[in-house]
Amino acid sequence: MDSSAKIIVLVGLMGAGKSRVGIELAKLLKRPFVDSDKEIERAAGMKIPEIFATLGEAEFRAGEKKVMLRLLAEGDKVLASGGGSFMQDEIRASVKSSATSVWLKANLETLVERTSRTDNRPLLRGVDRAAKLQELMDKRYPVYAEADITVVTDNQSPKEMARRILKELEKRDRAL
Ligand code: S3P
């Protein structure tokens, strides 16, 4: 087993619950929890909406790649990735070679409900939220499906989700 093999990466759309579930899963696994969006913000010294507004999405994606590749090279953790992260070829390849990936699959209704609680996602600002999320589901779900494990998240608490994921991980030696 290589030194970075104990990384669990949570993948999924905005509102799928990657951070909340990740925190619970990290407790169960007794591993650190890292949120890649927070790491990007720390590296940039700016919040994500500000990065999008001042530098643009392309710069955000470049920063996201840099931060994710660093986090994937560093060892044990539960890593909540930003929704667009697994869509970048280089990041996805690195996740596949150095981590176990878990897709938190949610339906449109759940995503709309959960993302409407905050206004910190530039891709959902000033647009029809449901239409945009549906567009992203169409584009991204076939790629998220490449994750090692898929769990459907609707109507479940983060704790329940984490317990289910742990069971799935227990079936896979590499992750534990
Ligand atoms: C994005 C998802 C966000 C954040 C950025 C872009 C995306 O993260 O990285 O706003 O492209 O789906 P969350 O999935 O944690 O909300």
Short mmCIF file of N, CA, C and O and ligand atoms in Angstrom, two decimals, residues 12-15 18-19 35-37 40 48 52 57 60-61 64 80-85 120-123 136 140 144, ligand 1:
data_model
loop_
_atom_site.label_atom_id
_atom_site.label_comp_id
_atom_site.label_asym_id
_atom_site.label_seq_id
_atom_site.Cartn_x
_atom_site.Cartn_y
_atom_site.Cartn_z
N GLY A 12 -19.25 14.88 -5.77
CA GLY A 12 -20.68 15.07 -5.96
C GLY A 12 -21.01 16.54 -6.20
O GLY A 12 -20.16 17.41 -6.04
N LEU A 13 -22.25 16.78 -6.57
CA LEU A 13 -22.65 18.15 -6.89
C LEU A 13 -22.79 19.02 -5.65
O LEU A 13 -22.88 18.52 -4.53
N MET A 14 -22.82 20.30 -5.86
CA MET A 14 -23.08 21.27 -4.80
C MET A 14 -24.37 20.88 -4.09
O MET A 14 -25.38 20.62 -4.75
N GLY A 15 -24.33 20.81 -2.77
CA GLY A 15 -25.52 20.47 -2.01
C GLY A 15 -25.67 18.97 -1.74
O GLY A 15 -26.60 18.55 -1.06
N LYS A 18 -21.18 16.82 0.81
CA LYS A 18 -19.80 16.30 0.91
C LYS A 18 -19.11 16.74 2.20
O LYS A 18 -18.44 15.95 2.85
N SER A 19 -19.27 17.99 2.58
CA SER A 19 -18.59 18.47 3.78
C SER A 19 -19.21 17.89 5.05
O SER A 19 -18.50 17.39 5.91
N ASP A 35 -11.47 20.14 3.63
CA ASP A 35 -12.42 20.62 2.63
C ASP A 35 -11.61 21.38 1.57
O ASP A 35 -11.00 22.40 1.89
N SER A 36 -11.61 20.88 0.36
CA SER A 36 -10.72 21.48 -0.66
C SER A 36 -11.08 22.94 -0.95
O SER A 36 -10.20 23.76 -1.19
N ASP A 37 -12.37 23.27 -0.89
CA ASP A 37 -12.76 24.67 -1.14
C ASP A 37 -12.14 25.60 -0.10
O ASP A 37 -11.69 26.70 -0.42
N ILE A 40 -8.53 26.07 -0.89
CA ILE A 40 -8.35 27.00 -2.02
C ILE A 40 -8.50 28.44 -1.51
O ILE A 40 -7.70 29.32 -1.86
N ILE A 48 -14.47 32.01 -2.16
CA ILE A 48 -14.71 31.52 -3.53
C ILE A 48 -15.48 32.53 -4.40
O ILE A 48 -15.06 32.79 -5.54
N PHE A 52 -13.99 33.96 -8.04
CA PHE A 52 -14.71 33.94 -9.32
C PHE A 52 -14.87 35.37 -9.85
O PHE A 52 -14.68 35.63 -11.04
N GLU A 57 -13.45 32.12 -13.47
CA GLU A 57 -13.55 30.68 -13.19
C GLU A 57 -12.28 29.93 -13.60
O GLU A 57 -11.86 28.99 -12.92
N PHE A 60 -9.85 30.06 -10.93
CA PHE A 60 -10.31 29.22 -9.82
C PHE A 60 -9.98 27.75 -10.11
O PHE A 60 -9.47 27.03 -9.24
N ARG A 61 -10.26 27.31 -11.34
CA ARG A 61 -10.01 25.90 -11.69
C ARG A 61 -8.51 25.57 -11.62
O ARG A 61 -8.12 24.48 -11.23
N GLU A 64 -7.77 25.24 -8.02
CA GLU A 64 -8.39 24.00 -7.54
C GLU A 64 -7.51 22.80 -7.89
O GLU A 64 -7.28 21.91 -7.06
N ALA A 80 -13.23 16.38 1.20
CA ALA A 80 -14.44 16.82 0.48
C ALA A 80 -13.97 17.68 -0.69
O ALA A 80 -13.32 18.71 -0.49
N SER A 81 -14.28 17.25 -1.90
CA SER A 81 -13.81 18.00 -3.08
C SER A 81 -14.93 18.91 -3.59
O SER A 81 -16.11 18.61 -3.43
N GLY A 82 -14.56 20.01 -4.21
CA GLY A 82 -15.55 20.90 -4.82
C GLY A 82 -16.24 20.17 -5.97
O GLY A 82 -15.65 19.28 -6.59
N GLY A 83 -17.47 20.55 -6.25
CA GLY A 83 -18.27 19.84 -7.24
C GLY A 83 -17.66 19.72 -8.64
O GLY A 83 -17.93 18.77 -9.36
N GLY A 84 -16.81 20.69 -9.02
CA GLY A 84 -16.23 20.63 -10.36
C GLY A 84 -14.89 19.93 -10.41
O GLY A 84 -14.34 19.67 -11.49
N SER A 85 -14.40 19.59 -9.25
CA SER A 85 -13.06 19.06 -9.13
C SER A 85 -12.81 17.75 -9.90
O SER A 85 -11.88 17.62 -10.68
N ASN A 120 -23.30 31.17 -1.45
CA ASN A 120 -21.85 31.25 -1.62
C ASN A 120 -21.33 30.48 -2.83
O ASN A 120 -20.16 30.15 -2.92
N ARG A 121 -22.27 30.15 -3.76
CA ARG A 121 -21.84 29.38 -4.93
C ARG A 121 -22.05 30.19 -6.21
O ARG A 121 -23.17 30.32 -6.70
N PRO A 122 -20.97 30.72 -6.74
CA PRO A 122 -21.08 31.61 -7.90
C PRO A 122 -21.82 31.00 -9.08
O PRO A 122 -22.54 31.71 -9.79
N LEU A 123 -21.68 29.70 -9.29
CA LEU A 123 -22.34 29.08 -10.46
C LEU A 123 -23.86 29.12 -10.35
O LEU A 123 -24.56 28.98 -11.35
N LEU A 136 -25.99 20.65 -14.81
CA LEU A 136 -24.76 20.09 -14.24
C LEU A 136 -24.89 18.58 -13.98
O LEU A 136 -23.94 17.82 -14.19
N ARG A 140 -22.32 16.09 -15.50
CA ARG A 140 -21.35 15.54 -14.56
C ARG A 140 -21.66 14.12 -14.06
O ARG A 140 -20.72 13.39 -13.72
N TYR A 144 -19.03 11.46 -12.59
CA TYR A 144 -19.03 11.09 -11.16
C TYR A 144 -19.19 9.57 -11.02
O TYR A 144 -18.71 8.98 -10.06
C1 S3P B 1 -18.33 24.24 -7.73
C2 S3P B 1 -18.64 23.73 -6.49
C3 S3P B 1 -18.29 24.43 -5.25
C4 S3P B 1 -17.06 25.32 -5.45
C5 S3P B 1 -17.28 26.24 -6.61
C6 S3P B 1 -17.57 25.50 -7.91
C7 S3P B 1 -18.73 23.45 -8.93
O1 S3P B 1 -18.01 23.48 -4.22
O2 S3P B 1 -15.92 24.54 -5.64
O3 S3P B 1 -18.33 27.10 -6.26
O4 S3P B 1 -18.19 23.68 -10.02
O5 S3P B 1 -19.59 22.56 -8.79
P1 S3P B 1 -19.14 22.60 -3.49
O6 S3P B 1 -19.46 21.42 -4.37
O7 S3P B 1 -18.46 22.16 -2.22
O8 S3P B 1 -20.31 23.47 -3.25
#
